[in-house]
């Protein structure tokens, strides 16, 4: 079931980068200055030192009425690329020593300016330098961008549907200029990373996720659509901020809320019936509710619940292998999960399913190995002399069946009295770790530093020879612990993964503590691309399981032995092609694949595994300047 061989990497972007093949023409309905103002067609850039560098050849200038609108010198795409990188590096040098937030926002601004002006060059530098740029356009910097969105806002990107647009969405959707949309990332801004309710400012997340879709999955950027559903915000600070750009009202709730999401989904489905919708960063109640509501009706998935689950499962299986144990030993691993939210519960569900498949379908038995920790809110009544005082207290601890008001989604993972090894309802994280001696400690709580020194030191007594610590919350300050603290306090033999990137740790004497980035970016692009090219109308558990299995089996024994559980982000296109192929083949196996474009279901069904990877790869968009031809 869990295959360990890696399929040979196929020819991807790097080789195409130096290809001398002349790209096919691109038809354009604009002329003159309109072309220069359209980032999709524009071939000019402005770098820090201030003047335009233009990649429009002279013949093209004549064809398109551009002569005289640009300085005479023509430089190549490669030269423009080098000039942009030079100005980026000089910015890096000039901001050395300044606070992290200042530097990363400066980097984000220079990339965003390029994005605004010249999409081809923007995506090319992003693809080729993904390791450097992912932390800027994605976590952690994207969190900072969302927090400072009102100040950073220059021009809109994506679409905004608000509670005030009720009844109008079906016509509004036709305001989007592109004829075809393949991939939509949708948020309501209610739980942005671990930063909470950021209202309309959460639009940065769909934009960042879709940039990753272009970079990793080669989704054509003309066919992506970031969407913000602004149903209000419960963030008092934003409501009082005069610069806040969203609706100044409390969030819609209940049926009113669902009516807005329903209307949006119907509008999207009417205009682009084949578009895939990724739900992102919804607060838990709506994350689960909307997933149940739409997953059998349209091609959608919830990245935080389903994408994260697959990535975490791949990491959990990797950590079994890192101990030198067979994969089937997964059923014996004790795993403590901190945070019973959409991501934590998604991980638990998928891990329980995987373990029970390994143990002969006995979910009741496999649930025993998992311990869930979350906060509980209880009302206490005190009596001070004659006065009764009521107070709400928050407790953080082990979730058992005794817990009142437990969310139904968490209920299956609550421990029964006989399963808690003498621990009590609400036992602290430290008590649980000391008692359970878990093989894995996994955090999806959004609480920075909750894996404190004592907790990490207690992991030294883990039953595992290589205890695993997954501090998966984002952005960096919300990580349950830092990489340095994990290796310092829990020991050098741990396996470590975090949701946002940390540098590897120098353990001295030539030894390295490897840091893995356990982030759903390793799966969502492949899930979206595979589903798109399969032409399936739904994304099933089978397709998601195939994605997770593919990622789990990607790493070699040598890498795993060193504690490297996930591929380098530099090879994200390769892993995405493999994941996409696994998803597509699962859709074929479930007889859901209806094909895409000219490739029908029969052709998909006849493709070997390698041919499917090749097919996926060939369908990835790659940025080059195409000759522009005017068409009326
Ligand atoms: N690495 C990755 O790929 C991903 C990381 N995440 C991160 O995971 C975090 C949580 O995301 P969601 O589950 O969607 O949020 P959520 O809000 O649905 O869940 C968070 C849970 O943590 C609990 N919690 C809060 N304080 C706690 C404490 N002190 N002790 C124990 N539990 C506590 C909350 O009660 C809640 O149930 C965020 O920081 C997010 O950025 C989410 C998805 C993917
Ligand atoms: C990575 C991600 O999806 C999150 O932190 O919400
Ligand atoms: Mg998310």
PDB file of C-alpha atoms and ligand atoms in Angstrom, residues 138 191-195 209 280-285 287-288 303-305 307-308 311 338-345 373-376 394-397 443-447 450 471-475 478-480 498-500 517-521, ligand 1:
ATOM      1  CA  UNK A 138       3.750  32.787   1.309  1.00  0.00           C
ATOM      2  CA  UNK A 191      -8.816  32.509  10.633  1.00  0.00           C
ATOM      3  CA  UNK A 192      -5.788  33.807   8.788  1.00  0.00           C
ATOM      4  CA  UNK A 193      -2.832  31.531   9.638  1.00  0.00           C
ATOM      5  CA  UNK A 194      -2.555  31.684  13.431  1.00  0.00           C
ATOM      6  CA  UNK A 195      -3.376  35.418  13.383  1.00  0.00           C
ATOM      7  CA  UNK A 209      -1.698  30.341  -2.334  1.00  0.00           C
ATOM      8  CA  UNK A 280      -8.730  28.447   2.800  1.00  0.00           C
ATOM      9  CA  UNK A 281      -8.438  29.807   6.326  1.00  0.00           C
ATOM     10  CA  UNK A 282     -12.078  29.620   7.384  1.00  0.00           C
ATOM     11  CA  UNK A 283     -12.762  29.387  11.094  1.00  0.00           C
ATOM     12  CA  UNK A 284     -13.375  25.818  12.126  1.00  0.00           C
ATOM     13  CA  UNK A 285     -17.159  25.720  12.246  1.00  0.00           C
ATOM     14  CA  UNK A 287     -14.530  25.011   7.444  1.00  0.00           C
ATOM     15  CA  UNK A 288     -16.240  21.728   8.337  1.00  0.00           C
ATOM     16  CA  UNK A 303      -6.864  22.919   2.237  1.00  0.00           C
ATOM     17  CA  UNK A 304      -6.547  23.385   6.006  1.00  0.00           C
ATOM     18  CA  UNK A 305      -8.470  20.213   6.786  1.00  0.00           C
ATOM     19  CA  UNK A 307      -4.288  19.301   2.439  1.00  0.00           C
ATOM     20  CA  UNK A 308      -2.705  19.630   5.872  1.00  0.00           C
ATOM     21  CA  UNK A 311       1.189  16.475   4.535  1.00  0.00           C
ATOM     22  CA  UNK A 338      -2.231  19.916  20.316  1.00  0.00           C
ATOM     23  CA  UNK A 339      -5.089  21.925  18.800  1.00  0.00           C
ATOM     24  CA  UNK A 340      -8.481  20.415  18.005  1.00  0.00           C
ATOM     25  CA  UNK A 341      -9.213  22.874  15.209  1.00  0.00           C
ATOM     26  CA  UNK A 342      -9.840  22.327  11.528  1.00  0.00           C
ATOM     27  CA  UNK A 343      -6.226  21.369  10.836  1.00  0.00           C
ATOM     28  CA  UNK A 344      -5.673  19.212  13.957  1.00  0.00           C
ATOM     29  CA  UNK A 345      -8.905  17.285  13.488  1.00  0.00           C
ATOM     30  CA  UNK A 373      -5.205  18.505  23.667  1.00  0.00           C
ATOM     31  CA  UNK A 374      -7.287  21.633  23.376  1.00  0.00           C
ATOM     32  CA  UNK A 375      -8.634  24.472  25.392  1.00  0.00           C
ATOM     33  CA  UNK A 376     -11.859  24.249  27.303  1.00  0.00           C
ATOM     34  CA  UNK A 394      -9.920  28.736  29.966  1.00  0.00           C
ATOM     35  CA  UNK A 395      -8.201  25.409  30.515  1.00  0.00           C
ATOM     36  CA  UNK A 396      -5.835  23.778  28.100  1.00  0.00           C
ATOM     37  CA  UNK A 397      -5.510  20.084  28.365  1.00  0.00           C
ATOM     38  CA  UNK A 443       1.115  21.195  17.209  1.00  0.00           C
ATOM     39  CA  UNK A 444      -1.671  22.858  15.219  1.00  0.00           C
ATOM     40  CA  UNK A 445      -2.838  25.214  17.933  1.00  0.00           C
ATOM     41  CA  UNK A 446      -1.652  28.557  16.580  1.00  0.00           C
ATOM     42  CA  UNK A 447      -0.039  29.176  19.995  1.00  0.00           C
ATOM     43  CA  UNK A 450       3.458  26.243  23.718  1.00  0.00           C
ATOM     44  CA  UNK A 471       5.455  22.622  15.266  1.00  0.00           C
ATOM     45  CA  UNK A 472       3.100  23.220  12.361  1.00  0.00           C
ATOM     46  CA  UNK A 473       1.419  26.512  13.255  1.00  0.00           C
ATOM     47  CA  UNK A 474       2.023  29.599  11.135  1.00  0.00           C
ATOM     48  CA  UNK A 475       3.457  32.151  10.804  1.00  0.00           C
ATOM     49  CA  UNK A 478       2.938  31.204  16.159  1.00  0.00           C
ATOM     50  CA  UNK A 479       5.051  28.053  15.788  1.00  0.00           C
ATOM     51  CA  UNK A 480       4.717  25.858  18.888  1.00  0.00           C
ATOM     52  CA  UNK A 498       7.613  23.319  11.230  1.00  0.00           C
ATOM     53  CA  UNK A 499       4.869  24.968   9.175  1.00  0.00           C
ATOM     54  CA  UNK A 500       6.972  28.050   8.392  1.00  0.00           C
ATOM     55  CA  UNK A 517       8.757  22.400   6.349  1.00  0.00           C
ATOM     56  CA  UNK A 518       5.558  20.489   7.092  1.00  0.00           C
ATOM     57  CA  UNK A 519       3.296  22.724   5.084  1.00  0.00           C
ATOM     58  CA  UNK A 520       0.301  21.915   2.930  1.00  0.00           C
ATOM     59  CA  UNK A 521       2.127  23.610   0.018  1.00  0.00           C
TER      60      UNK A 521
HETATM   61  N1  LIG B   1       1.591  23.766   8.445  1.00  0.00           N
HETATM   62  C1  LIG B   1       0.484  23.768   7.752  1.00  0.00           C
HETATM   63  O1  LIG B   1       0.430  23.316   6.596  1.00  0.00           O
HETATM   64  C2  LIG B   1      -0.765  24.314   8.351  1.00  0.00           C
HETATM   65  C3  LIG B   1      -0.742  25.019   9.516  1.00  0.00           C
HETATM   66  N2  LIG B   1      -1.896  25.511  10.051  1.00  0.00           N
HETATM   67  C4  LIG B   1      -1.780  26.289  11.266  1.00  0.00           C
HETATM   68  O2  LIG B   1      -2.414  25.618  12.319  1.00  0.00           O
HETATM   69  C5  LIG B   1      -2.953  26.564  13.222  1.00  0.00           C
HETATM   70  C6  LIG B   1      -4.377  26.177  13.545  1.00  0.00           C
HETATM   71  O3  LIG B   1      -5.167  26.191  12.375  1.00  0.00           O
HETATM   72  P1  LIG B   1      -6.692  25.698  12.451  1.00  0.00           P
HETATM   73  O4  LIG B   1      -6.766  24.326  12.998  1.00  0.00           O
HETATM   74  O5  LIG B   1      -7.314  25.918  11.143  1.00  0.00           O
HETATM   75  O6  LIG B   1      -7.260  26.744  13.489  1.00  0.00           O
HETATM   76  P2  LIG B   1      -8.443  26.553  14.513  1.00  0.00           P
HETATM   77  O7  LIG B   1      -8.709  27.865  15.085  1.00  0.00           O
HETATM   78  O8  LIG B   1      -9.547  25.809  13.830  1.00  0.00           O
HETATM   79  O9  LIG B   1      -7.825  25.582  15.625  1.00  0.00           O
HETATM   80  C7  LIG B   1      -6.926  25.939  16.629  1.00  0.00           C
HETATM   81  C8  LIG B   1      -7.263  25.101  17.838  1.00  0.00           C
HETATM   82  O10 LIG B   1      -6.260  25.271  18.810  1.00  0.00           O
HETATM   83  C9  LIG B   1      -6.910  25.396  20.076  1.00  0.00           C
HETATM   84  N3  LIG B   1      -6.065  26.090  21.031  1.00  0.00           N
HETATM   85  C10 LIG B   1      -5.876  27.412  21.160  1.00  0.00           C
HETATM   86  N4  LIG B   1      -5.054  27.661  22.186  1.00  0.00           N
HETATM   87  C11 LIG B   1      -4.700  26.461  22.694  1.00  0.00           C
HETATM   88  C12 LIG B   1      -3.861  26.066  23.745  1.00  0.00           C
HETATM   89  N5  LIG B   1      -3.193  26.961  24.475  1.00  0.00           N
HETATM   90  N6  LIG B   1      -3.734  24.749  23.991  1.00  0.00           N
HETATM   91  C13 LIG B   1      -4.400  23.841  23.265  1.00  0.00           C
HETATM   92  N7  LIG B   1      -5.198  24.169  22.243  1.00  0.00           N
HETATM   93  C14 LIG B   1      -5.348  25.457  21.963  1.00  0.00           C
HETATM   94  C15 LIG B   1      -8.199  26.145  19.773  1.00  0.00           C
HETATM   95  O11 LIG B   1      -9.157  25.968  20.791  1.00  0.00           O
HETATM   96  C16 LIG B   1      -8.596  25.501  18.461  1.00  0.00           C
HETATM   97  O12 LIG B   1      -9.411  24.365  18.668  1.00  0.00           O
HETATM   98  C17 LIG B   1      -2.765  27.932  12.580  1.00  0.00           C
HETATM   99  O13 LIG B   1      -1.665  28.554  13.161  1.00  0.00           O
HETATM  100  C18 LIG B   1      -2.469  27.628  11.142  1.00  0.00           C
HETATM  101  O14 LIG B   1      -1.608  28.562  10.574  1.00  0.00           O
HETATM  102  C19 LIG B   1      -3.120  25.279   9.494  1.00  0.00           C
HETATM  103  C20 LIG B   1      -3.204  24.602   8.312  1.00  0.00           C
HETATM  104  C21 LIG B   1      -2.018  24.107   7.633  1.00  0.00           C
END
